[in-house]
């Protein structure tokens, strides 16, 4: 018997494949003068009891291949504006204040099952040099064994989601939007949670 799948079998497998997470631009604010925190808590500086300002959120999910296999030990870089919409970056012209308790740059690694999670504050919307307003979003780079994806994660219900040209340049913008929900009792009562699976082509 042949080991090569028939055309029908191949088509069926493709139909069942997960959709690849759309890529997004890196943007102008990838940290250049900071080292990432190697911790999963962006909302509280290491060794501090002070918390960043803003709505606490817990984000979690898995890094997967198109076939649904987990991608273990993938490296995820996270960078974002603070709750006022200000990046800790020399090129950011937004007059909004920095938050001394928020660095907004972290690096983490998925576990053996491809899981990741981190705690942060919801970023604020911010004006661009072109006079637009970007909706709240979090930048991510995800490096697996074969793929490197750069993307951005957005939040449902933000009015700028409708007009943002970067979000709407994605082939399926809805795949980049998460819905914040109340946290279960095991987490902080005032925190919100969201789930975001990231799908790479090959892992
Ligand atoms: Fe940004």
PDB file of C-alpha atoms and ligand atoms in Angstrom:
ATOM      1  CA  UNK A   1       0.000   0.000   0.000  1.00  0.00           C
ATOM      2  CA  UNK A   2       1.248   3.446  -0.867  1.00  0.00           C
ATOM      3  CA  UNK A   3       2.416   5.668   2.012  1.00  0.00           C
ATOM      4  CA  UNK A   4       1.563   8.796   0.033  1.00  0.00           C
ATOM      5  CA  UNK A   5      -1.757  10.374   1.103  1.00  0.00           C
ATOM      6  CA  UNK A   6      -4.365  10.721  -1.607  1.00  0.00           C
ATOM      7  CA  UNK A   7      -5.387  14.146  -2.864  1.00  0.00           C
ATOM      8  CA  UNK A   8      -8.658  13.856  -0.950  1.00  0.00           C
ATOM      9  CA  UNK A   9      -6.815  12.984   2.264  1.00  0.00           C
ATOM     10  CA  UNK A  10      -4.460  15.930   1.795  1.00  0.00           C
ATOM     11  CA  UNK A  11      -7.375  18.286   1.162  1.00  0.00           C
ATOM     12  CA  UNK A  12      -9.100  17.071   4.283  1.00  0.00           C
ATOM     13  CA  UNK A  13      -6.006  17.620   6.360  1.00  0.00           C
ATOM     14  CA  UNK A  14      -5.571  21.144   4.975  1.00  0.00           C
ATOM     15  CA  UNK A  15      -9.200  21.959   5.750  1.00  0.00           C
ATOM     16  CA  UNK A  16      -8.644  20.929   9.360  1.00  0.00           C
ATOM     17  CA  UNK A  17      -5.437  22.937   9.713  1.00  0.00           C
ATOM     18  CA  UNK A  18      -5.389  25.881  12.083  1.00  0.00           C
ATOM     19  CA  UNK A  19      -5.194  29.360  10.595  1.00  0.00           C
ATOM     20  CA  UNK A  20      -1.777  30.977  10.838  1.00  0.00           C
ATOM     21  CA  UNK A  21      -1.708  34.063  13.058  1.00  0.00           C
ATOM     22  CA  UNK A  22      -1.443  37.106  10.766  1.00  0.00           C
ATOM     23  CA  UNK A  23       1.841  39.031  10.859  1.00  0.00           C
ATOM     24  CA  UNK A  24       2.056  42.728  11.704  1.00  0.00           C
ATOM     25  CA  UNK A  25       4.744  45.380  11.407  1.00  0.00           C
ATOM     26  CA  UNK A  26       7.378  45.646  14.120  1.00  0.00           C
ATOM     27  CA  UNK A  27       6.584  49.344  14.504  1.00  0.00           C
ATOM     28  CA  UNK A  28       8.945  52.092  15.655  1.00  0.00           C
ATOM     29  CA  UNK A  29       9.090  51.259  19.340  1.00  0.00           C
ATOM     30  CA  UNK A  30      10.904  47.944  19.646  1.00  0.00           C
ATOM     31  CA  UNK A  31      13.066  48.517  22.712  1.00  0.00           C
ATOM     32  CA  UNK A  32      16.588  49.578  21.762  1.00  0.00           C
ATOM     33  CA  UNK A  33      18.096  50.573  25.068  1.00  0.00           C
ATOM     34  CA  UNK A  34      16.401  48.193  27.452  1.00  0.00           C
ATOM     35  CA  UNK A  35      16.982  44.608  28.418  1.00  0.00           C
ATOM     36  CA  UNK A  36      13.827  42.512  28.645  1.00  0.00           C
ATOM     37  CA  UNK A  37      12.567  41.321  31.975  1.00  0.00           C
ATOM     38  CA  UNK A  38      12.910  37.575  32.093  1.00  0.00           C
ATOM     39  CA  UNK A  39       9.778  37.347  34.161  1.00  0.00           C
ATOM     40  CA  UNK A  40       6.137  36.902  33.329  1.00  0.00           C
ATOM     41  CA  UNK A  41       4.958  39.881  35.360  1.00  0.00           C
ATOM     42  CA  UNK A  42       5.229  43.168  33.491  1.00  0.00           C
ATOM     43  CA  UNK A  43       2.921  44.933  35.943  1.00  0.00           C
ATOM     44  CA  UNK A  44       5.333  44.801  38.860  1.00  0.00           C
ATOM     45  CA  UNK A  45       9.060  45.513  38.555  1.00  0.00           C
ATOM     46  CA  UNK A  46      11.304  42.725  39.795  1.00  0.00           C
ATOM     47  CA  UNK A  47      12.009  43.099  43.499  1.00  0.00           C
ATOM     48  CA  UNK A  48       9.347  45.775  43.959  1.00  0.00           C
ATOM     49  CA  UNK A  49       5.996  45.802  45.676  1.00  0.00           C
ATOM     50  CA  UNK A  50       4.803  48.779  43.607  1.00  0.00           C
ATOM     51  CA  UNK A  51       2.453  48.068  40.751  1.00  0.00           C
ATOM     52  CA  UNK A  52       2.095  49.708  37.375  1.00  0.00           C
ATOM     53  CA  UNK A  53      -0.902  51.953  36.825  1.00  0.00           C
ATOM     54  CA  UNK A  54      -3.827  50.665  34.815  1.00  0.00           C
ATOM     55  CA  UNK A  55      -6.141  47.720  34.306  1.00  0.00           C
ATOM     56  CA  UNK A  56      -4.413  44.473  35.252  1.00  0.00           C
ATOM     57  CA  UNK A  57      -4.730  41.731  32.694  1.00  0.00           C
ATOM     58  CA  UNK A  58      -3.555  38.142  32.497  1.00  0.00           C
ATOM     59  CA  UNK A  59      -2.873  36.891  28.986  1.00  0.00           C
ATOM     60  CA  UNK A  60      -2.289  33.264  28.206  1.00  0.00           C
ATOM     61  CA  UNK A  61      -2.437  30.799  25.389  1.00  0.00           C
ATOM     62  CA  UNK A  62      -0.408  28.321  23.429  1.00  0.00           C
ATOM     63  CA  UNK A  63       1.988  28.479  20.517  1.00  0.00           C
ATOM     64  CA  UNK A  64       0.909  25.858  18.001  1.00  0.00           C
ATOM     65  CA  UNK A  65       1.711  24.627  14.528  1.00  0.00           C
ATOM     66  CA  UNK A  66      -0.935  24.582  11.803  1.00  0.00           C
ATOM     67  CA  UNK A  67      -1.576  20.946  12.614  1.00  0.00           C
ATOM     68  CA  UNK A  68      -2.240  21.807  16.252  1.00  0.00           C
ATOM     69  CA  UNK A  69       1.014  20.468  17.670  1.00  0.00           C
ATOM     70  CA  UNK A  70       2.453  22.504  20.547  1.00  0.00           C
ATOM     71  CA  UNK A  71       5.626  24.498  19.984  1.00  0.00           C
ATOM     72  CA  UNK A  72       7.721  24.013  23.122  1.00  0.00           C
ATOM     73  CA  UNK A  73      10.467  26.419  24.146  1.00  0.00           C
ATOM     74  CA  UNK A  74       9.380  29.115  21.701  1.00  0.00           C
ATOM     75  CA  UNK A  75      10.754  32.516  22.640  1.00  0.00           C
ATOM     76  CA  UNK A  76       8.222  35.327  22.959  1.00  0.00           C
ATOM     77  CA  UNK A  77       9.245  38.975  23.193  1.00  0.00           C
ATOM     78  CA  UNK A  78       6.528  41.309  24.450  1.00  0.00           C
ATOM     79  CA  UNK A  79       6.628  45.087  24.248  1.00  0.00           C
ATOM     80  CA  UNK A  80       3.865  47.611  24.777  1.00  0.00           C
ATOM     81  CA  UNK A  81       2.885  51.111  25.825  1.00  0.00           C
ATOM     82  CA  UNK A  82       1.907  51.793  29.416  1.00  0.00           C
ATOM     83  CA  UNK A  83      -1.678  52.484  30.481  1.00  0.00           C
ATOM     84  CA  UNK A  84      -1.331  56.114  29.353  1.00  0.00           C
ATOM     85  CA  UNK A  85      -0.198  55.091  25.873  1.00  0.00           C
ATOM     86  CA  UNK A  86       3.494  55.918  26.367  1.00  0.00           C
ATOM     87  CA  UNK A  87       6.400  53.678  25.319  1.00  0.00           C
ATOM     88  CA  UNK A  88       9.689  53.670  27.175  1.00  0.00           C
ATOM     89  CA  UNK A  89      11.440  54.522  23.905  1.00  0.00           C
ATOM     90  CA  UNK A  90      13.378  57.631  22.798  1.00  0.00           C
ATOM     91  CA  UNK A  91      11.384  57.932  19.562  1.00  0.00           C
ATOM     92  CA  UNK A  92       7.993  58.123  21.276  1.00  0.00           C
ATOM     93  CA  UNK A  93       6.668  61.679  20.875  1.00  0.00           C
ATOM     94  CA  UNK A  94       3.510  61.110  22.929  1.00  0.00           C
ATOM     95  CA  UNK A  95       3.518  63.679  25.792  1.00  0.00           C
ATOM     96  CA  UNK A  96       1.793  61.167  28.078  1.00  0.00           C
ATOM     97  CA  UNK A  97       3.836  60.304  31.202  1.00  0.00           C
ATOM     98  CA  UNK A  98       6.072  57.306  31.726  1.00  0.00           C
ATOM     99  CA  UNK A  99       5.134  55.026  34.593  1.00  0.00           C
ATOM    100  CA  UNK A 100       8.152  54.402  36.855  1.00  0.00           C
ATOM    101  CA  UNK A 101       6.725  50.981  37.658  1.00  0.00           C
ATOM    102  CA  UNK A 102       6.236  49.907  34.072  1.00  0.00           C
ATOM    103  CA  UNK A 103       8.990  48.953  31.688  1.00  0.00           C
ATOM    104  CA  UNK A 104       6.842  47.254  29.083  1.00  0.00           C
ATOM    105  CA  UNK A 105       9.412  44.796  27.720  1.00  0.00           C
ATOM    106  CA  UNK A 106       9.682  41.143  28.627  1.00  0.00           C
ATOM    107  CA  UNK A 107      10.885  37.848  27.202  1.00  0.00           C
ATOM    108  CA  UNK A 108       9.467  34.477  28.068  1.00  0.00           C
ATOM    109  CA  UNK A 109       9.532  30.922  26.790  1.00  0.00           C
ATOM    110  CA  UNK A 110       6.711  28.478  26.183  1.00  0.00           C
ATOM    111  CA  UNK A 111       6.687  25.326  28.275  1.00  0.00           C
ATOM    112  CA  UNK A 112       6.832  21.757  26.992  1.00  0.00           C
ATOM    113  CA  UNK A 113       3.154  21.921  25.999  1.00  0.00           C
ATOM    114  CA  UNK A 114       3.540  25.245  24.202  1.00  0.00           C
ATOM    115  CA  UNK A 115       1.821  27.236  26.951  1.00  0.00           C
ATOM    116  CA  UNK A 116       2.697  30.801  27.838  1.00  0.00           C
ATOM    117  CA  UNK A 117       1.180  33.344  30.199  1.00  0.00           C
ATOM    118  CA  UNK A 118       2.026  36.785  31.457  1.00  0.00           C
ATOM    119  CA  UNK A 119       0.562  39.509  33.651  1.00  0.00           C
ATOM    120  CA  UNK A 120       0.569  43.108  32.536  1.00  0.00           C
ATOM    121  CA  UNK A 121      -1.605  46.221  32.309  1.00  0.00           C
ATOM    122  CA  UNK A 122      -3.815  47.034  29.397  1.00  0.00           C
ATOM    123  CA  UNK A 123      -1.927  49.486  27.167  1.00  0.00           C
ATOM    124  CA  UNK A 124      -3.466  52.855  26.345  1.00  0.00           C
ATOM    125  CA  UNK A 125      -4.284  54.130  22.880  1.00  0.00           C
ATOM    126  CA  UNK A 126      -1.705  56.561  21.531  1.00  0.00           C
ATOM    127  CA  UNK A 127      -1.249  59.187  18.798  1.00  0.00           C
ATOM    128  CA  UNK A 128       1.131  58.505  15.908  1.00  0.00           C
ATOM    129  CA  UNK A 129       3.443  60.955  14.152  1.00  0.00           C
ATOM    130  CA  UNK A 130       1.022  60.816  11.190  1.00  0.00           C
ATOM    131  CA  UNK A 131      -1.831  62.197  13.291  1.00  0.00           C
ATOM    132  CA  UNK A 132      -3.684  58.920  13.740  1.00  0.00           C
ATOM    133  CA  UNK A 133      -4.650  57.221  16.979  1.00  0.00           C
ATOM    134  CA  UNK A 134      -3.693  53.598  17.413  1.00  0.00           C
ATOM    135  CA  UNK A 135      -5.977  51.315  19.413  1.00  0.00           C
ATOM    136  CA  UNK A 136      -4.604  49.561  22.482  1.00  0.00           C
ATOM    137  CA  UNK A 137      -2.347  46.711  21.385  1.00  0.00           C
ATOM    138  CA  UNK A 138       0.556  44.541  22.519  1.00  0.00           C
ATOM    139  CA  UNK A 139       3.494  43.732  20.240  1.00  0.00           C
ATOM    140  CA  UNK A 140       4.837  40.187  20.107  1.00  0.00           C
ATOM    141  CA  UNK A 141       7.610  38.347  18.345  1.00  0.00           C
ATOM    142  CA  UNK A 142       7.448  34.578  18.506  1.00  0.00           C
ATOM    143  CA  UNK A 143      10.456  32.485  17.574  1.00  0.00           C
ATOM    144  CA  UNK A 144       9.951  28.768  17.198  1.00  0.00           C
ATOM    145  CA  UNK A 145      12.391  26.285  15.721  1.00  0.00           C
ATOM    146  CA  UNK A 146      11.574  27.213  12.127  1.00  0.00           C
ATOM    147  CA  UNK A 147       9.422  30.332  12.153  1.00  0.00           C
ATOM    148  CA  UNK A 148       9.678  33.863  13.469  1.00  0.00           C
ATOM    149  CA  UNK A 149       6.371  35.698  13.633  1.00  0.00           C
ATOM    150  CA  UNK A 150       6.015  39.396  14.430  1.00  0.00           C
ATOM    151  CA  UNK A 151       2.486  40.414  15.283  1.00  0.00           C
ATOM    152  CA  UNK A 152       0.237  42.578  17.444  1.00  0.00           C
ATOM    153  CA  UNK A 153      -2.622  41.653  19.745  1.00  0.00           C
ATOM    154  CA  UNK A 154      -5.688  43.905  20.029  1.00  0.00           C
ATOM    155  CA  UNK A 155      -8.718  44.141  22.337  1.00  0.00           C
ATOM    156  CA  UNK A 156     -12.347  43.749  21.334  1.00  0.00           C
ATOM    157  CA  UNK A 157     -14.589  46.780  21.595  1.00  0.00           C
ATOM    158  CA  UNK A 158     -12.007  49.502  20.974  1.00  0.00           C
ATOM    159  CA  UNK A 159     -13.352  52.146  18.611  1.00  0.00           C
ATOM    160  CA  UNK A 160     -10.025  52.587  16.793  1.00  0.00           C
ATOM    161  CA  UNK A 161     -10.037  48.905  15.817  1.00  0.00           C
ATOM    162  CA  UNK A 162     -12.424  49.832  13.018  1.00  0.00           C
ATOM    163  CA  UNK A 163     -10.112  52.380  11.421  1.00  0.00           C
ATOM    164  CA  UNK A 164      -6.621  51.258  12.401  1.00  0.00           C
ATOM    165  CA  UNK A 165      -4.788  50.655   9.137  1.00  0.00           C
ATOM    166  CA  UNK A 166      -2.277  48.223  10.589  1.00  0.00           C
ATOM    167  CA  UNK A 167      -4.892  45.983  12.173  1.00  0.00           C
ATOM    168  CA  UNK A 168      -7.062  46.142   9.080  1.00  0.00           C
ATOM    169  CA  UNK A 169      -4.122  45.350   6.801  1.00  0.00           C
ATOM    170  CA  UNK A 170      -4.109  41.846   8.292  1.00  0.00           C
ATOM    171  CA  UNK A 171      -5.795  39.218   6.109  1.00  0.00           C
ATOM    172  CA  UNK A 172      -8.083  38.251   8.989  1.00  0.00           C
ATOM    173  CA  UNK A 173      -8.014  41.064  11.580  1.00  0.00           C
ATOM    174  CA  UNK A 174     -10.385  39.196  13.890  1.00  0.00           C
ATOM    175  CA  UNK A 175      -7.657  36.637  14.547  1.00  0.00           C
ATOM    176  CA  UNK A 176      -5.634  39.332  16.313  1.00  0.00           C
ATOM    177  CA  UNK A 177      -8.413  40.529  18.633  1.00  0.00           C
ATOM    178  CA  UNK A 178      -8.975  39.096  22.099  1.00  0.00           C
ATOM    179  CA  UNK A 179     -11.903  39.599  24.438  1.00  0.00           C
ATOM    180  CA  UNK A 180     -11.133  40.528  28.027  1.00  0.00           C
ATOM    181  CA  UNK A 181     -13.210  38.684  30.604  1.00  0.00           C
ATOM    182  CA  UNK A 182     -13.549  38.687  34.366  1.00  0.00           C
ATOM    183  CA  UNK A 183     -10.958  36.527  36.020  1.00  0.00           C
ATOM    184  CA  UNK A 184     -11.805  33.334  37.865  1.00  0.00           C
ATOM    185  CA  UNK A 185     -11.541  33.504  41.626  1.00  0.00           C
ATOM    186  CA  UNK A 186      -8.058  32.051  41.701  1.00  0.00           C
ATOM    187  CA  UNK A 187      -6.736  35.234  40.154  1.00  0.00           C
ATOM    188  CA  UNK A 188      -6.976  38.778  41.399  1.00  0.00           C
ATOM    189  CA  UNK A 189     -10.581  39.905  41.496  1.00  0.00           C
ATOM    190  CA  UNK A 190      -9.895  43.163  39.721  1.00  0.00           C
ATOM    191  CA  UNK A 191      -7.860  41.609  36.918  1.00  0.00           C
ATOM    192  CA  UNK A 192      -9.219  40.643  33.518  1.00  0.00           C
ATOM    193  CA  UNK A 193      -8.113  37.659  31.495  1.00  0.00           C
ATOM    194  CA  UNK A 194      -7.816  36.860  27.808  1.00  0.00           C
ATOM    195  CA  UNK A 195      -6.731  33.872  25.770  1.00  0.00           C
ATOM    196  CA  UNK A 196      -4.621  34.133  22.625  1.00  0.00           C
ATOM    197  CA  UNK A 197      -3.294  31.117  20.763  1.00  0.00           C
ATOM    198  CA  UNK A 198      -0.506  31.836  18.290  1.00  0.00           C
ATOM    199  CA  UNK A 199      -0.264  29.610  15.233  1.00  0.00           C
ATOM    200  CA  UNK A 200       3.014  29.309  13.334  1.00  0.00           C
ATOM    201  CA  UNK A 201       3.339  27.750   9.898  1.00  0.00           C
ATOM    202  CA  UNK A 202       5.800  25.025  10.878  1.00  0.00           C
ATOM    203  CA  UNK A 203       6.574  25.667  14.515  1.00  0.00           C
TER     204      UNK A 203
HETATM  205 FE1  LIG B   1       2.616  49.982  19.246  1.00  0.00          FE
END
